[in-house]
PDB file of N, CA and C in Angstrom:
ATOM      1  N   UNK K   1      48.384 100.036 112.169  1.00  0.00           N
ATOM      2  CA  UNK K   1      48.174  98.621 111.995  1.00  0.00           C
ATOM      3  C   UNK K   1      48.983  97.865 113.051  1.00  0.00           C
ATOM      4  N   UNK K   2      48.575  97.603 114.265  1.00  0.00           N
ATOM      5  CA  UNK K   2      49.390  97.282 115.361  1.00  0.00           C
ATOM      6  C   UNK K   2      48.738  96.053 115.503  1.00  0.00           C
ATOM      7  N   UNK K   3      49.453  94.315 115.093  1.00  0.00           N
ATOM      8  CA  UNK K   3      48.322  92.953 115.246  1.00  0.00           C
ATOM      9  C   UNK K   3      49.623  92.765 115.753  1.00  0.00           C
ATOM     10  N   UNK K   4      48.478  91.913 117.228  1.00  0.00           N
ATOM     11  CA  UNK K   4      49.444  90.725 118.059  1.00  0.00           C
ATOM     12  C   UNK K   4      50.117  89.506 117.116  1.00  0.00           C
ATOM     13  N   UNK K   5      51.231  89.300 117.010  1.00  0.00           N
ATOM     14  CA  UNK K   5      51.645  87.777 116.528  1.00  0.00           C
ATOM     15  C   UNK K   5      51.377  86.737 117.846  1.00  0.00           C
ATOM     16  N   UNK K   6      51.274  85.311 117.423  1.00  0.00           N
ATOM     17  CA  UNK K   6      51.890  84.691 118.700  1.00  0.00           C
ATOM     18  C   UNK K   6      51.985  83.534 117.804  1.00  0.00           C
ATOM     19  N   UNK K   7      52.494  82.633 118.972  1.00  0.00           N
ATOM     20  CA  UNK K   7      53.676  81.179 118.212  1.00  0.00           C
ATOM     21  C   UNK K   7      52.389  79.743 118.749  1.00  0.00           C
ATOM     22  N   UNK K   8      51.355  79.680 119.313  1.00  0.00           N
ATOM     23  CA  UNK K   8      50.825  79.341 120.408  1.00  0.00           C
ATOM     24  C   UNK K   8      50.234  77.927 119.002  1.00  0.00           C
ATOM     25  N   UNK K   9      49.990  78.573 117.861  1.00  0.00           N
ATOM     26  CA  UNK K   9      49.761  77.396 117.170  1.00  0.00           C
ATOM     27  C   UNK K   9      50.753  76.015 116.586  1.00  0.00           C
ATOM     28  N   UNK K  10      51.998  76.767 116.495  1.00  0.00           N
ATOM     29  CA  UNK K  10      53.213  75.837 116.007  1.00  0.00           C
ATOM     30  C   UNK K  10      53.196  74.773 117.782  1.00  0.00           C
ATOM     31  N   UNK K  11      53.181  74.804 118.366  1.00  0.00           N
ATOM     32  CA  UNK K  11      53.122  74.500 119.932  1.00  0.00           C
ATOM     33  C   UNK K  11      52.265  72.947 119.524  1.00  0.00           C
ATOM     34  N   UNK K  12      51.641  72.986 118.919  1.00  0.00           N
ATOM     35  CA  UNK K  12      50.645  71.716 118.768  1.00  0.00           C
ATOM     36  C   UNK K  12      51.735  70.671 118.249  1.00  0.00           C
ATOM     37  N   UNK K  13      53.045  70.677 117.653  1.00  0.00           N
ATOM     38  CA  UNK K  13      53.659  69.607 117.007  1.00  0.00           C
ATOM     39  C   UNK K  13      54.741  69.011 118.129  1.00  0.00           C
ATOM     40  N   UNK K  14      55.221  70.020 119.079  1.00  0.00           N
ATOM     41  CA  UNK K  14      56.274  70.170 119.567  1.00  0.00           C
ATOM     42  C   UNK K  14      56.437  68.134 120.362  1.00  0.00           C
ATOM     43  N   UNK K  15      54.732  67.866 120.826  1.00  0.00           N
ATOM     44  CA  UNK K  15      55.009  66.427 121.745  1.00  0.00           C
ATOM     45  C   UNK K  15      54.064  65.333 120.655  1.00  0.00           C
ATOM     46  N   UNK K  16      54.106  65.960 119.608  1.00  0.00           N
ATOM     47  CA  UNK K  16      53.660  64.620 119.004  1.00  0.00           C
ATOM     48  C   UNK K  16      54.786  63.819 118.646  1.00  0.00           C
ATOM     49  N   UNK K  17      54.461  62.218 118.768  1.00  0.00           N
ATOM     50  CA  UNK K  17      55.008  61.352 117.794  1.00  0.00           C
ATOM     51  C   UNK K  17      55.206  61.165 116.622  1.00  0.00           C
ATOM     52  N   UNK K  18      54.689  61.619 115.945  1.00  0.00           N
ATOM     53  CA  UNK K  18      54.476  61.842 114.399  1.00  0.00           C
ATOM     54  C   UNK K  18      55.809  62.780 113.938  1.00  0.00           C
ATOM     55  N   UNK K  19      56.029  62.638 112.592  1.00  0.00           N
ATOM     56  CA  UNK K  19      57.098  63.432 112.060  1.00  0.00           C
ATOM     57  C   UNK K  19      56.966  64.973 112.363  1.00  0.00           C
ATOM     58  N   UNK K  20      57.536  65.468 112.387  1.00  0.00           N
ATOM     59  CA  UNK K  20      57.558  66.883 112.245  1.00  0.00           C
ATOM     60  C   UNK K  20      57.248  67.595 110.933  1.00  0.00           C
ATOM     61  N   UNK K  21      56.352  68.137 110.618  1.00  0.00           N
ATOM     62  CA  UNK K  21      56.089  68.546 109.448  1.00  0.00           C
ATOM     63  C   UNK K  21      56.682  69.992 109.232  1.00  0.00           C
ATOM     64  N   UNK K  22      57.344  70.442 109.751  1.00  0.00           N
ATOM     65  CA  UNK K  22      57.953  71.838 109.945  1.00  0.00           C
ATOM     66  C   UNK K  22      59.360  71.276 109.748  1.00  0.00           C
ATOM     67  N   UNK K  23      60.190  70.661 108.756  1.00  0.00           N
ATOM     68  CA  UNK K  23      61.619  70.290 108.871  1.00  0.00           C
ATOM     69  C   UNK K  23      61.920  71.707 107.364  1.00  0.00           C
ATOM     70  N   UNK K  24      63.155  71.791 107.898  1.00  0.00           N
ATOM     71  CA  UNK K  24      64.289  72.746 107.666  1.00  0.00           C
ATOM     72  C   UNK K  24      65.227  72.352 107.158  1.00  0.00           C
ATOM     73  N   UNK K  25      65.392  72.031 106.173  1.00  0.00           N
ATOM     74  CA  UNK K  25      66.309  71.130 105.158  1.00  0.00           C
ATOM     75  C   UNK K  25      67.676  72.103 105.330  1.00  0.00           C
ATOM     76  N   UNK K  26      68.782  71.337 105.862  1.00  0.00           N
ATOM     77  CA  UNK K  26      70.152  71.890 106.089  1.00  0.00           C
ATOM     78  C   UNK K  26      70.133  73.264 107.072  1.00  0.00           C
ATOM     79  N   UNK K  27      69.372  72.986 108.426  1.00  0.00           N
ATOM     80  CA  UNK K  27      69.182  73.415 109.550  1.00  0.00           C
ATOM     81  C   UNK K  27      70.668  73.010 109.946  1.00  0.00           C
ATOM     82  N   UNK K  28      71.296  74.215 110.947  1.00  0.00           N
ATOM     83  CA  UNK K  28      71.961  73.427 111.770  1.00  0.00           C
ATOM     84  C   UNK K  28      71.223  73.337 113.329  1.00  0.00           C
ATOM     85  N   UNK K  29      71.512  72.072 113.743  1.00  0.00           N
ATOM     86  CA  UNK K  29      71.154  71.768 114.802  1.00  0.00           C
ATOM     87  C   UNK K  29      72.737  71.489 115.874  1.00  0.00           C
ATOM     88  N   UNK K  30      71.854  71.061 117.446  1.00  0.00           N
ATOM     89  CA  UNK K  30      73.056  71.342 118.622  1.00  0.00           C
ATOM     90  C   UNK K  30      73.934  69.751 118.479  1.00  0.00           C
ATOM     91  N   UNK K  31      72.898  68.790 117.905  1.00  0.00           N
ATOM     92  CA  UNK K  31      73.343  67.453 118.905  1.00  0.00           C
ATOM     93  C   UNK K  31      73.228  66.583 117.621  1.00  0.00           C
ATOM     94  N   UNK K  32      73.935  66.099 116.563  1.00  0.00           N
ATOM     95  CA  UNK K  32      74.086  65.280 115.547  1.00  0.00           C
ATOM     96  C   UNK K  32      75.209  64.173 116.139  1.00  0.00           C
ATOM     97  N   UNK K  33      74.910  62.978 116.056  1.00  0.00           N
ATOM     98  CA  UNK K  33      75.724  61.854 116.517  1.00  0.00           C
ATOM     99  C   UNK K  33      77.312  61.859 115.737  1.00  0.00           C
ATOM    100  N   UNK K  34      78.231  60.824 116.162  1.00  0.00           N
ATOM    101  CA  UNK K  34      79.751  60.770 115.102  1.00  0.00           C
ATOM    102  C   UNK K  34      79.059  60.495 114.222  1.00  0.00           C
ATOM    103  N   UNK K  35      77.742  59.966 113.481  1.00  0.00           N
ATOM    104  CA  UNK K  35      77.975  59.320 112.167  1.00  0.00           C
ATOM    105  C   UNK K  35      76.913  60.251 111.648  1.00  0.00           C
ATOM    106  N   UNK K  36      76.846  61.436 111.678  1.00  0.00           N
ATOM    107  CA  UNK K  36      75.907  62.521 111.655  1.00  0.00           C
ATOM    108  C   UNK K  36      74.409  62.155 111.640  1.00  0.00           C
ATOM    109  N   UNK K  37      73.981  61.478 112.508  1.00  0.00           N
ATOM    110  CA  UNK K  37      72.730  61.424 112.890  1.00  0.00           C
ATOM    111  C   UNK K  37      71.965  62.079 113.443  1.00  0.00           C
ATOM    112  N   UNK K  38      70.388  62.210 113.541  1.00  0.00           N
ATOM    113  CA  UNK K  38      69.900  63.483 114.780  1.00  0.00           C
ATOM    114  C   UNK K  38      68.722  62.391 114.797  1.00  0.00           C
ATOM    115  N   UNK K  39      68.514  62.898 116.564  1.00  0.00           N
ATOM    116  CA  UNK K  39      67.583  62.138 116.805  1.00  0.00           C
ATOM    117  C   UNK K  39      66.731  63.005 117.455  1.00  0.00           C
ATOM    118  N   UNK K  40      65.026  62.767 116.809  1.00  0.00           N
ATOM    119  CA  UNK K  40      64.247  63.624 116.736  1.00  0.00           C
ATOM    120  C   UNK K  40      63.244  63.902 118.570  1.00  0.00           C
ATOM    121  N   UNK K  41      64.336  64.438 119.371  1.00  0.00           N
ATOM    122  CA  UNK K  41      63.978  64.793 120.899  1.00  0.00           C
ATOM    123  C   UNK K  41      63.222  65.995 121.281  1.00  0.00           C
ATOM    124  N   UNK K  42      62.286  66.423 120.602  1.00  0.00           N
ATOM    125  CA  UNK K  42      61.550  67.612 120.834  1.00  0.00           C
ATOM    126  C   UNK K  42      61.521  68.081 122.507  1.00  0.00           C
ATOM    127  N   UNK K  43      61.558  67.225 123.449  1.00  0.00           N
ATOM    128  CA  UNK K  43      61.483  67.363 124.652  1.00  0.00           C
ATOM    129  C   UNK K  43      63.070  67.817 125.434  1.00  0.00           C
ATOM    130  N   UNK K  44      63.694  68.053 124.242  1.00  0.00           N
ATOM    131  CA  UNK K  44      65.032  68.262 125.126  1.00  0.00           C
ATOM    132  C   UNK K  44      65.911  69.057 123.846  1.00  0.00           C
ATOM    133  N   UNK K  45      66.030  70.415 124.934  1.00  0.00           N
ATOM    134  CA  UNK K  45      66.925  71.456 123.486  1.00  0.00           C
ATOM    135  C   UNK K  45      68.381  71.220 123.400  1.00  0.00           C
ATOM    136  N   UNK K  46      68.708  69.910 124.267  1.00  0.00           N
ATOM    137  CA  UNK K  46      69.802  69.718 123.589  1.00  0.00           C
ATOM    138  C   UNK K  46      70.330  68.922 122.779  1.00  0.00           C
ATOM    139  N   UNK K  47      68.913  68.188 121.677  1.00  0.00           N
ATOM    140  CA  UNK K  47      69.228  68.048 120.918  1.00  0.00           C
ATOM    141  C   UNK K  47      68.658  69.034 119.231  1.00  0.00           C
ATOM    142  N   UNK K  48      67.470  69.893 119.329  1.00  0.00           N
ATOM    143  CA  UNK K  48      66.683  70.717 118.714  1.00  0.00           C
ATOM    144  C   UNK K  48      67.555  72.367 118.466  1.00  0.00           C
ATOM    145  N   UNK K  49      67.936  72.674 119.471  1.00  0.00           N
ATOM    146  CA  UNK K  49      68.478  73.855 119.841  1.00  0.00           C
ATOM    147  C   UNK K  49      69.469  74.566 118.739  1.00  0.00           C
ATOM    148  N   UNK K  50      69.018  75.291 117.546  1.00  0.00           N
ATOM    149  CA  UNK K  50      70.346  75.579 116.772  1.00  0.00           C
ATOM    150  C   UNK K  50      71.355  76.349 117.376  1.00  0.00           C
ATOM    151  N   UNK K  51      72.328  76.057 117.282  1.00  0.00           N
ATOM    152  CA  UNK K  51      73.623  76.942 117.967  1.00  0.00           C
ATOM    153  C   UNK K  51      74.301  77.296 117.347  1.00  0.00           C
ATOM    154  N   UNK K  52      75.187  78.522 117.334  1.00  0.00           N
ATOM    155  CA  UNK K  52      76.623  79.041 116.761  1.00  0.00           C
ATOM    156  C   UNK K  52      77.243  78.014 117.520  1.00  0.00           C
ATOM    157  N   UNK K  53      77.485  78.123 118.444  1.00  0.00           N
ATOM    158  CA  UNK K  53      78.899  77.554 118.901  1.00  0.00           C
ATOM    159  C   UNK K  53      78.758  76.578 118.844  1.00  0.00           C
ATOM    160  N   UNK K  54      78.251  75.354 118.883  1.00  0.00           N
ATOM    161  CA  UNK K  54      78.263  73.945 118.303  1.00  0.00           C
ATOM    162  C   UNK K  54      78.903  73.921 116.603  1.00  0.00           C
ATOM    163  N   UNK K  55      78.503  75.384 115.797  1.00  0.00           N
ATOM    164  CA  UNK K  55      79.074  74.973 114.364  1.00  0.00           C
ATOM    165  C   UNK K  55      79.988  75.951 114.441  1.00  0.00           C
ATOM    166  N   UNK K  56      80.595  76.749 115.168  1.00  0.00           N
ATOM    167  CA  UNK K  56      81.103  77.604 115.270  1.00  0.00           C
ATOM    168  C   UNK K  56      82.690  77.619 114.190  1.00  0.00           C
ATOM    169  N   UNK K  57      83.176  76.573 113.673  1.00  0.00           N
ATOM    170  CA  UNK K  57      83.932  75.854 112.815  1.00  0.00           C
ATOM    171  C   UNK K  57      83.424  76.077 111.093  1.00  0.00           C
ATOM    172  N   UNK K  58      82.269  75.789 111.280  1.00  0.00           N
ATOM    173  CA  UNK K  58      81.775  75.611 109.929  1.00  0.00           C
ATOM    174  C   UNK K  58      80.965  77.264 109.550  1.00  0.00           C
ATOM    175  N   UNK K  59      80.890  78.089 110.304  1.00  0.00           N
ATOM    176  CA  UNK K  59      80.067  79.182 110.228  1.00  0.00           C
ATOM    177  C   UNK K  59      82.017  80.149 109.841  1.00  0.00           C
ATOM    178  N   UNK K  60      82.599  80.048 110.848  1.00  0.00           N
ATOM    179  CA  UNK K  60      84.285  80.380 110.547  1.00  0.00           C
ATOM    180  C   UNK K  60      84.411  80.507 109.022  1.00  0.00           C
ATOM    181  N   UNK K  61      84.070  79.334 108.533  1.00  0.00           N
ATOM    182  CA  UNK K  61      84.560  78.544 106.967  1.00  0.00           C
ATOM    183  C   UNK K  61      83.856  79.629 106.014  1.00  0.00           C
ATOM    184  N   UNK K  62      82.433  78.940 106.369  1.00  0.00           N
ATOM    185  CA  UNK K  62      81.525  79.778 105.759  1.00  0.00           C
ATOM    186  C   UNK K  62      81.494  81.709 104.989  1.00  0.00           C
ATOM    187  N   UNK K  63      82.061  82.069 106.397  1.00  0.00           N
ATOM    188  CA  UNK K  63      82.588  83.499 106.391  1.00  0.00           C
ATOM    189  C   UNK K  63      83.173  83.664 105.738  1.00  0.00           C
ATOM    190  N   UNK K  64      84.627  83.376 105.866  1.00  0.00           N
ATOM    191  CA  UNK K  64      86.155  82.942 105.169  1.00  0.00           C
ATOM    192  C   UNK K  64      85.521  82.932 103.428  1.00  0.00           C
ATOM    193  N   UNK K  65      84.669  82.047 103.189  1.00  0.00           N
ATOM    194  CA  UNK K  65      84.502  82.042 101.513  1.00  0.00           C
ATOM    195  C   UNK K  65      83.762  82.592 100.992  1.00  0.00           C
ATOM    196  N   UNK K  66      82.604  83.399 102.343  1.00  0.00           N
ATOM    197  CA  UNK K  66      81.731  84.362 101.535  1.00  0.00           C
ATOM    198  C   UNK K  66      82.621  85.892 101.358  1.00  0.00           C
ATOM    199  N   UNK K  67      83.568  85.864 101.715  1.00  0.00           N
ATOM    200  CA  UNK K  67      84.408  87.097 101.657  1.00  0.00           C
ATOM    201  C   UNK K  67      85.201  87.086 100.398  1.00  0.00           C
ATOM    202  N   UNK K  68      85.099  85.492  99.460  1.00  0.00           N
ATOM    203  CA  UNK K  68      85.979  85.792  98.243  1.00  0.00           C
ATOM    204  C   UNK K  68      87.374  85.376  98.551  1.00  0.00           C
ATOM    205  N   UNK K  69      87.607  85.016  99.713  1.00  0.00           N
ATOM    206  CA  UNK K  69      89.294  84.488 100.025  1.00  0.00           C
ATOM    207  C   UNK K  69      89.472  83.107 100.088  1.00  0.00           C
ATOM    208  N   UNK K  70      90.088  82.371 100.665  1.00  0.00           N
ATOM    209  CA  UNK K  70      90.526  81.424 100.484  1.00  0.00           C
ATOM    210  C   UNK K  70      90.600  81.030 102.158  1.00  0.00           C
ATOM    211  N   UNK K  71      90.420  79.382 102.491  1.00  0.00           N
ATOM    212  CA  UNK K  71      90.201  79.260 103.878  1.00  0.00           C
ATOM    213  C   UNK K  71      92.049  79.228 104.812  1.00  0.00           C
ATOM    214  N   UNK K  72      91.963  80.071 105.675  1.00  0.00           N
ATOM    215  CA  UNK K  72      93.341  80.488 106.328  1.00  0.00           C
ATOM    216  C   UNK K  72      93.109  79.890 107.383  1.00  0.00           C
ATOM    217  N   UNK K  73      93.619  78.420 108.009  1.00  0.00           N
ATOM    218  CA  UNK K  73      92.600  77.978 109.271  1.00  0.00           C
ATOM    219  C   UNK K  73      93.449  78.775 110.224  1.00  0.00           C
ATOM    220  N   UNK K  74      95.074  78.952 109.953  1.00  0.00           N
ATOM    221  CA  UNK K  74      95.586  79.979 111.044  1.00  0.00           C
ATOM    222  C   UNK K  74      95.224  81.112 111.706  1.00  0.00           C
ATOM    223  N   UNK K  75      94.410  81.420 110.606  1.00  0.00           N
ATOM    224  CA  UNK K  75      93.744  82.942 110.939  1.00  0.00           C
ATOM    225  C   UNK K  75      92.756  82.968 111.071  1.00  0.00           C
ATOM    226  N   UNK K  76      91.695  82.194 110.770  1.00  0.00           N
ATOM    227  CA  UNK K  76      90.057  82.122 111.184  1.00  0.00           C
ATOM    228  C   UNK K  76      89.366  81.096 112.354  1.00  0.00           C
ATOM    229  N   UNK K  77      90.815  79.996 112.637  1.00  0.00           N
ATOM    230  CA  UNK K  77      90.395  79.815 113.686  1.00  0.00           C
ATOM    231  C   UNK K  77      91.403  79.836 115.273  1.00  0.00           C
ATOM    232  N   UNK K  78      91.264  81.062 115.534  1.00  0.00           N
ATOM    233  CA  UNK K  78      92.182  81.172 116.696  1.00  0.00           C
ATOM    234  C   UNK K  78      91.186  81.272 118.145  1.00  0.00           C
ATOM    235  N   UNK K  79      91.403  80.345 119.103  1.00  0.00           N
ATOM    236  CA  UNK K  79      90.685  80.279 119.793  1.00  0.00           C
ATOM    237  C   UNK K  79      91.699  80.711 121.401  1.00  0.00           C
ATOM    238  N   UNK K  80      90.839  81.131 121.909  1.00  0.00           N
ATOM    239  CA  UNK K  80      91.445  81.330 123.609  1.00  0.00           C
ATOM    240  C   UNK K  80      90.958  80.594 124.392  1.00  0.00           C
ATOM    241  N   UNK K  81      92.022  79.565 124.725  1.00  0.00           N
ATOM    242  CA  UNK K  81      91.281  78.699 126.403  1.00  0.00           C
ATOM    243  C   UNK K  81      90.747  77.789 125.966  1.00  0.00           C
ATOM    244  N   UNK K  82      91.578  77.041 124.515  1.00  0.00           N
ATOM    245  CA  UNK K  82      91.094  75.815 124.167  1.00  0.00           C
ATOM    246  C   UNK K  82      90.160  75.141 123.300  1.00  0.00           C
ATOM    247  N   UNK K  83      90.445  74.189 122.446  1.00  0.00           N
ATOM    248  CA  UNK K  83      89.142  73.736 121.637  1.00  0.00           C
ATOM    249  C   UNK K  83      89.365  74.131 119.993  1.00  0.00           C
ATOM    250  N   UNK K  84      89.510  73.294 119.672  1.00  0.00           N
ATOM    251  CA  UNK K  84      90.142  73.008 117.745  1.00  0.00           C
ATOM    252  C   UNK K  84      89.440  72.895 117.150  1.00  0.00           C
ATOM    253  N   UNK K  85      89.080  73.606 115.794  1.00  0.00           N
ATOM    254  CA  UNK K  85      88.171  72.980 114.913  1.00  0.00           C
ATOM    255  C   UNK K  85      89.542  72.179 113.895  1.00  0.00           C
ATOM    256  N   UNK K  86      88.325  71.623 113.535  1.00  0.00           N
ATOM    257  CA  UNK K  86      89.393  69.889 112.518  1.00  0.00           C
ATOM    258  C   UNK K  86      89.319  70.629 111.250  1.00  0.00           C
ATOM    259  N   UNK K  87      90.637  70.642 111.054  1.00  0.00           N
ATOM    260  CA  UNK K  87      90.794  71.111 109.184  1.00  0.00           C
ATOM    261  C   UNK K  87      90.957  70.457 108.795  1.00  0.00           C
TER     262      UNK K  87
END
């Protein structure tokens, strides 16, 4: 049973104006404003683009409490060459 997939139909929403009917309720996305806003730029992955390292803080956390412990920011977030997540 060897069938081609392809993505070629989701492709039809990507430049419409219209809402996106494909939303992902508590997606993380790359580019949320200070007042956690997102603005819906299909034409540019830097605001669409999900990333680790944009949540790379909150995925840390995440870990930390799916393990049953308690959050250690000393120890879960040690970084080299700069760049803090906010406890």
């Amino acid at each position: 049973m060897n069938k081609k997939e392809t993505c070629k139909g989701d492709w039809r929403w990507k430049d419409l104006k219209m809402h996106n009917p494909n939303i992902i309720q508590g997606a993380m996305v790359s580019a949320t404003d200070k007042d956690d806003g997102f603005q819906d730029v299909r034409t540019s992955s830097n605001y669409t683009e999900p990333t680790l390292v944009g949540n790379v803080c909150l995925v840390a956390d995440l870990v930390a409490l799916g393990e049953g412990g308690s959050l250690d920011h000393e120890r879960i977030h040690m970084h080299q060459g700069g760049g803090n997540c906010p406890q």
